[in-house]
Short mmCIF file of C-alpha atoms in Angstrom, two decimals:
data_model
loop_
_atom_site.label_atom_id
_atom_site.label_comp_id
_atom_site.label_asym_id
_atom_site.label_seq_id
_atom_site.Cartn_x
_atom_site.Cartn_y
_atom_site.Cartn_z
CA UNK A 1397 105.64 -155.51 -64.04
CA UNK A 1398 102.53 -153.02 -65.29
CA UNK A 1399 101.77 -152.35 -61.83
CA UNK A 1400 105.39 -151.31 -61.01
CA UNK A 1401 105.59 -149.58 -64.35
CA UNK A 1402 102.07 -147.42 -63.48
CA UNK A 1403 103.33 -146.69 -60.20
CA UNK A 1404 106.39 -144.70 -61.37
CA UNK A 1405 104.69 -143.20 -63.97
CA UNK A 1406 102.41 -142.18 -61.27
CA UNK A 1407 105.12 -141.10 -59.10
CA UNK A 1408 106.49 -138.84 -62.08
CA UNK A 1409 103.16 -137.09 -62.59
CA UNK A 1410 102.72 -136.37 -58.74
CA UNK A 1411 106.08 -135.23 -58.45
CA UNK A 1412 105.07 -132.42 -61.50
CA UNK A 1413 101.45 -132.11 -60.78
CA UNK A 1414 100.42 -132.67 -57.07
CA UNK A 1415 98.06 -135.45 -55.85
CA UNK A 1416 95.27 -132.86 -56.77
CA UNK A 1417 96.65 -132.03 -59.95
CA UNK A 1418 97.07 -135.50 -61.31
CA UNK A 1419 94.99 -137.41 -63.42
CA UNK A 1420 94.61 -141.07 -64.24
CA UNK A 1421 94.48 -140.07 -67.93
CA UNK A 1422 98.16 -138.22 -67.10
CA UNK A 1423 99.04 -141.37 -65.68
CA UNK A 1424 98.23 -143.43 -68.08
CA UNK A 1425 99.80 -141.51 -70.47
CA UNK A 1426 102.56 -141.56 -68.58
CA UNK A 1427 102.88 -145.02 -68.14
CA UNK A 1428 102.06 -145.85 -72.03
CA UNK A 1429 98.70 -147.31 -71.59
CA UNK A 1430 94.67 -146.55 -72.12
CA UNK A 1431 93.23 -145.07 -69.24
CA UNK A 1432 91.38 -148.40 -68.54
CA UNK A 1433 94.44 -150.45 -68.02
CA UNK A 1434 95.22 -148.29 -65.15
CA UNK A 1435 91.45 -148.79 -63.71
CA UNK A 1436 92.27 -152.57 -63.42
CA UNK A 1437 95.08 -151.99 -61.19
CA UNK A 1438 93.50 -149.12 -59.17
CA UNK A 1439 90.43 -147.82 -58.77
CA UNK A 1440 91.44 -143.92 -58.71
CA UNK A 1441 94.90 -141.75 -58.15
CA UNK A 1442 94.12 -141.62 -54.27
CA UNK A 1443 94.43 -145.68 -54.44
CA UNK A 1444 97.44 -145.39 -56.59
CA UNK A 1445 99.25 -142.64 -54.26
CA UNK A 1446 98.74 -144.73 -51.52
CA UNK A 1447 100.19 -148.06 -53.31
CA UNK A 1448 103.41 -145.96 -53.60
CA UNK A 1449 103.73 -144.61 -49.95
CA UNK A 1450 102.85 -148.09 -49.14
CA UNK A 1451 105.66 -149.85 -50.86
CA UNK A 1452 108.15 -147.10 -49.68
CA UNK A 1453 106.78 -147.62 -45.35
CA UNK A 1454 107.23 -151.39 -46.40
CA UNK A 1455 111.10 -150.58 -47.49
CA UNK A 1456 111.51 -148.00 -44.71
CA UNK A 1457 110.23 -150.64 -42.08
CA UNK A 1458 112.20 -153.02 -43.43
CA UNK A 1459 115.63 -150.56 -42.98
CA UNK A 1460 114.24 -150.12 -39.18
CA UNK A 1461 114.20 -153.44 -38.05
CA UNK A 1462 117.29 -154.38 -40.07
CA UNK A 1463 119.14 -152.30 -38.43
CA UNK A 1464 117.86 -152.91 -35.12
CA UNK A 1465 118.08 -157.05 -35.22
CA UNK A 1466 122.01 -157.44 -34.44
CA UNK A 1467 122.20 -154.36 -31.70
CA UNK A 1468 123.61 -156.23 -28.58
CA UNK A 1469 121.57 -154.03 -26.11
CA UNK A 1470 118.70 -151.99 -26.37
CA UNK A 1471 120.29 -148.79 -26.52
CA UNK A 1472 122.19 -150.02 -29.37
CA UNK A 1473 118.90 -150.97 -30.95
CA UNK A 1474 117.12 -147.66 -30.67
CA UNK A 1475 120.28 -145.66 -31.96
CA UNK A 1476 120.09 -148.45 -35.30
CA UNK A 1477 116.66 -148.14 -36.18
CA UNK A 1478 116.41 -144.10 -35.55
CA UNK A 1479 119.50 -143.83 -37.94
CA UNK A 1480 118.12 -146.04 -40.35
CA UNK A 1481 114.80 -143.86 -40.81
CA UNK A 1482 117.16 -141.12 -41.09
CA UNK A 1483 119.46 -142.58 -43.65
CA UNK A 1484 116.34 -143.88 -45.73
CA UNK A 1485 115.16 -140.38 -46.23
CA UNK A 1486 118.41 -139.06 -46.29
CA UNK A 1487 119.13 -141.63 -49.88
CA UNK A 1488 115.71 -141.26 -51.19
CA UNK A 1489 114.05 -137.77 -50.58
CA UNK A 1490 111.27 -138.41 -53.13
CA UNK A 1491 109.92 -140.69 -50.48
CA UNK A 1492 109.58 -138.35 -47.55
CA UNK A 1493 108.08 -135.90 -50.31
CA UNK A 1494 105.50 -139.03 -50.81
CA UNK A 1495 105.14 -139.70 -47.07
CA UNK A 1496 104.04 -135.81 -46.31
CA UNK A 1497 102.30 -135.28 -49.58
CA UNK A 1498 104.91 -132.22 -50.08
CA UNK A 1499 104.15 -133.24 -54.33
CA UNK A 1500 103.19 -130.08 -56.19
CA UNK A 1501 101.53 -128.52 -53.27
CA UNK A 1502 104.10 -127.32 -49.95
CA UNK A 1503 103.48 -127.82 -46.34
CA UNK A 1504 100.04 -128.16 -45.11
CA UNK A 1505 97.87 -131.04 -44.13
CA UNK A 1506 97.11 -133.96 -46.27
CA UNK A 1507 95.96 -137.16 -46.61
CA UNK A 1508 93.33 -139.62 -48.53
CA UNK A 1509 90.36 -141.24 -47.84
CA UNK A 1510 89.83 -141.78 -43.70
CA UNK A 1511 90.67 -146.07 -44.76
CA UNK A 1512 93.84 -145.40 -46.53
CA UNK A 1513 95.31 -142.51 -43.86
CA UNK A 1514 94.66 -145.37 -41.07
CA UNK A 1515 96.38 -147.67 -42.96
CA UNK A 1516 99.02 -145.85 -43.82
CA UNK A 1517 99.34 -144.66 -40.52
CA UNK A 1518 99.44 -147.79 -39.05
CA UNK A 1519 102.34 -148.78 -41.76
CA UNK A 1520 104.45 -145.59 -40.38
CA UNK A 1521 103.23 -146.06 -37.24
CA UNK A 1522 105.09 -149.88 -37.70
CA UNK A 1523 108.65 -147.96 -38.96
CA UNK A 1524 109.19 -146.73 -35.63
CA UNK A 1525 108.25 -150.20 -33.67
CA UNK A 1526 111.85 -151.43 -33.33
CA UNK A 1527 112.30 -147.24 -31.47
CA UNK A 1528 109.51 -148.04 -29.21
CA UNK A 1529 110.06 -151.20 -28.62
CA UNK A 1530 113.91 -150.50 -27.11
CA UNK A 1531 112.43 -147.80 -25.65
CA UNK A 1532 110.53 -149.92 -23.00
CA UNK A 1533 113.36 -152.11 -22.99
CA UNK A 1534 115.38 -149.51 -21.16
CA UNK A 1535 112.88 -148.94 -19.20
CA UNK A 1536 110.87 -146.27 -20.38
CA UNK A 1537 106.89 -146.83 -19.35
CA UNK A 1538 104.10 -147.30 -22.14
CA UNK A 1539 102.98 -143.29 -22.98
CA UNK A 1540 107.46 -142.24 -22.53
CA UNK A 1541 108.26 -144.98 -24.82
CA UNK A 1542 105.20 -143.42 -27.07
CA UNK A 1543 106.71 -139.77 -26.90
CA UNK A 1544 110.52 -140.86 -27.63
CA UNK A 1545 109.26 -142.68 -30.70
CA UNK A 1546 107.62 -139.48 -31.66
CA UNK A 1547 110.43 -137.35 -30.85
CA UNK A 1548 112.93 -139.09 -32.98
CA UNK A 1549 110.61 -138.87 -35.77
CA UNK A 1550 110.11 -135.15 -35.21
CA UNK A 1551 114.09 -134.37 -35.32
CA UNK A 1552 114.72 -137.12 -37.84
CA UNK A 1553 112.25 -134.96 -40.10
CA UNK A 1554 113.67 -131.71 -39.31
CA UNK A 1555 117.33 -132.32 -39.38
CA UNK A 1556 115.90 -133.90 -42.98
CA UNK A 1557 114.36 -130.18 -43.99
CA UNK A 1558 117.39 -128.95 -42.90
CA UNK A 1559 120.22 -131.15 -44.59
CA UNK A 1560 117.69 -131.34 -47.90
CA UNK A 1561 117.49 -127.51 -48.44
CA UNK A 1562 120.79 -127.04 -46.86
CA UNK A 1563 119.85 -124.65 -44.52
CA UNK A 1564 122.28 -126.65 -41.76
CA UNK A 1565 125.33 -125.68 -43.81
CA UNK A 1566 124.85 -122.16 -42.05
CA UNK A 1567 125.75 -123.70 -38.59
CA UNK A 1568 128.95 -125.96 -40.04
CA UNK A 1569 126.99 -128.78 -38.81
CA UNK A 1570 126.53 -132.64 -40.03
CA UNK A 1571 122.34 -133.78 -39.97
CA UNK A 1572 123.62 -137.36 -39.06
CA UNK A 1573 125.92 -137.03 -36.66
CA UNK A 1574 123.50 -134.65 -34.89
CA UNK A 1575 120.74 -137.30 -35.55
CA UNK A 1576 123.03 -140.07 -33.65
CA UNK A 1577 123.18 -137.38 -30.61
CA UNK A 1578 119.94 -136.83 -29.99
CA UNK A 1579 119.35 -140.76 -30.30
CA UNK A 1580 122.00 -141.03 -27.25
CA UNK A 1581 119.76 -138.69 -25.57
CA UNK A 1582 116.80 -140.37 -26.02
CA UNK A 1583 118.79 -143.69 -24.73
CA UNK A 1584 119.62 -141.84 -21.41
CA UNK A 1585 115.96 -140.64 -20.99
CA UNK A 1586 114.46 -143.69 -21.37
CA UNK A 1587 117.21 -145.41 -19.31
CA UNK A 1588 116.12 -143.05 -16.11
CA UNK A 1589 112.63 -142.46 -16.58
CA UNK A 1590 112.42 -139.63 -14.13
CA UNK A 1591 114.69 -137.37 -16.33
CA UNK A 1592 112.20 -136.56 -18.29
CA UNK A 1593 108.03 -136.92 -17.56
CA UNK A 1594 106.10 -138.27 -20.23
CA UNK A 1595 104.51 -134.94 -22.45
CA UNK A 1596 100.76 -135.32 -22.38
CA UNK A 1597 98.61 -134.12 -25.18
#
């Protein structure tokens, strides 16, 4: 219960401050507790920030492959999981401000220490298995399944931007609806593999 009450304390003082900004005094005073109760939980604010985006991949993975596990066919699967990482983000937009570190500080890159960002990455990494996965179900090879993965990621983020700071309203247009299209897309690529090549980078 202390750790879950530190966390959102945290989560409240990176949402106003910025992962730089914070403090583990501001967190502790947040949370209601001496500085050194927070230090047996966590050994600094990068350990803490990465508890939280942990917990929230765990939830988003688990909306992923919850979605995917009664699709009758692979296409059905891929479509299930790449609308459930959209509608997780969609319902709770403080975690996709967690997941790109947008707290306090706009667009640019960030991360933590080189351990936590592969962990981490590997946890996000995991949220897009079931999209993979389906992906070389219907027949895509190894690096295509890798790239339509990456794709629906890419457009589930930006139809996110869009929808979040309502910048889609100008076209009339619905994020998830367009989010299940380009899914359908990605099913019919993956079904004929020489639609598309595989992007190399």
């Amino acid at each position: 219960m202390k750790r879950g009450i530190i966390l959102e304390a945290a989560l409240r003082v990176f949402s106003a401050e910025g992962l730089h900004g914070a403090s583990i005094r501001a967190i502790a005073r947040e949370a209601g507790y001496a500085p050194g109760a927070i230090y047996n939980y966590f050994p600094s604010k990068e350990h803490i920030y990465a508890a939280a985006l942990g917990e929230s991949l765990t939830r988003l993975r688990q909306a992923t492959e919850t979605a995917a596990a009664p699709a009758d066919s692979a296409a059905n699967r891929l479509i299930g999981a790449g609308v459930a990482f959209f509608d997780f983000y969609d319902a709770h937009p403080r975690d996709l401000d967690l997941g790109f570190y947008l707290f306090g500080g706009g667009i640019e890159p960030r991360g933590l220490s080189e351990e936590l960002n592969r962990e981490l990455n590997t946890a996000l990494l995991a949220t897009l298995e079931p999209v993979r996965q389906a992906a070389r179900d219907l027949g895509a090879d190894t690096d295509r399944a890798v790239v339509i993965a990456a794709d629906a990621f890419a457009h589930a983020t930006g139809l996110l931007l869009l929808s979040h700071t309502r910048r889609l309203n100008l076209f009339h247009l619905q994020a998830r609806e367009l989010m299940r299209q380009h899914l359908q897309r990605l099913v019919e690529s993956a079904a004929c593999p020489g639609a598309a090549a595989p992007l190399r980078y």
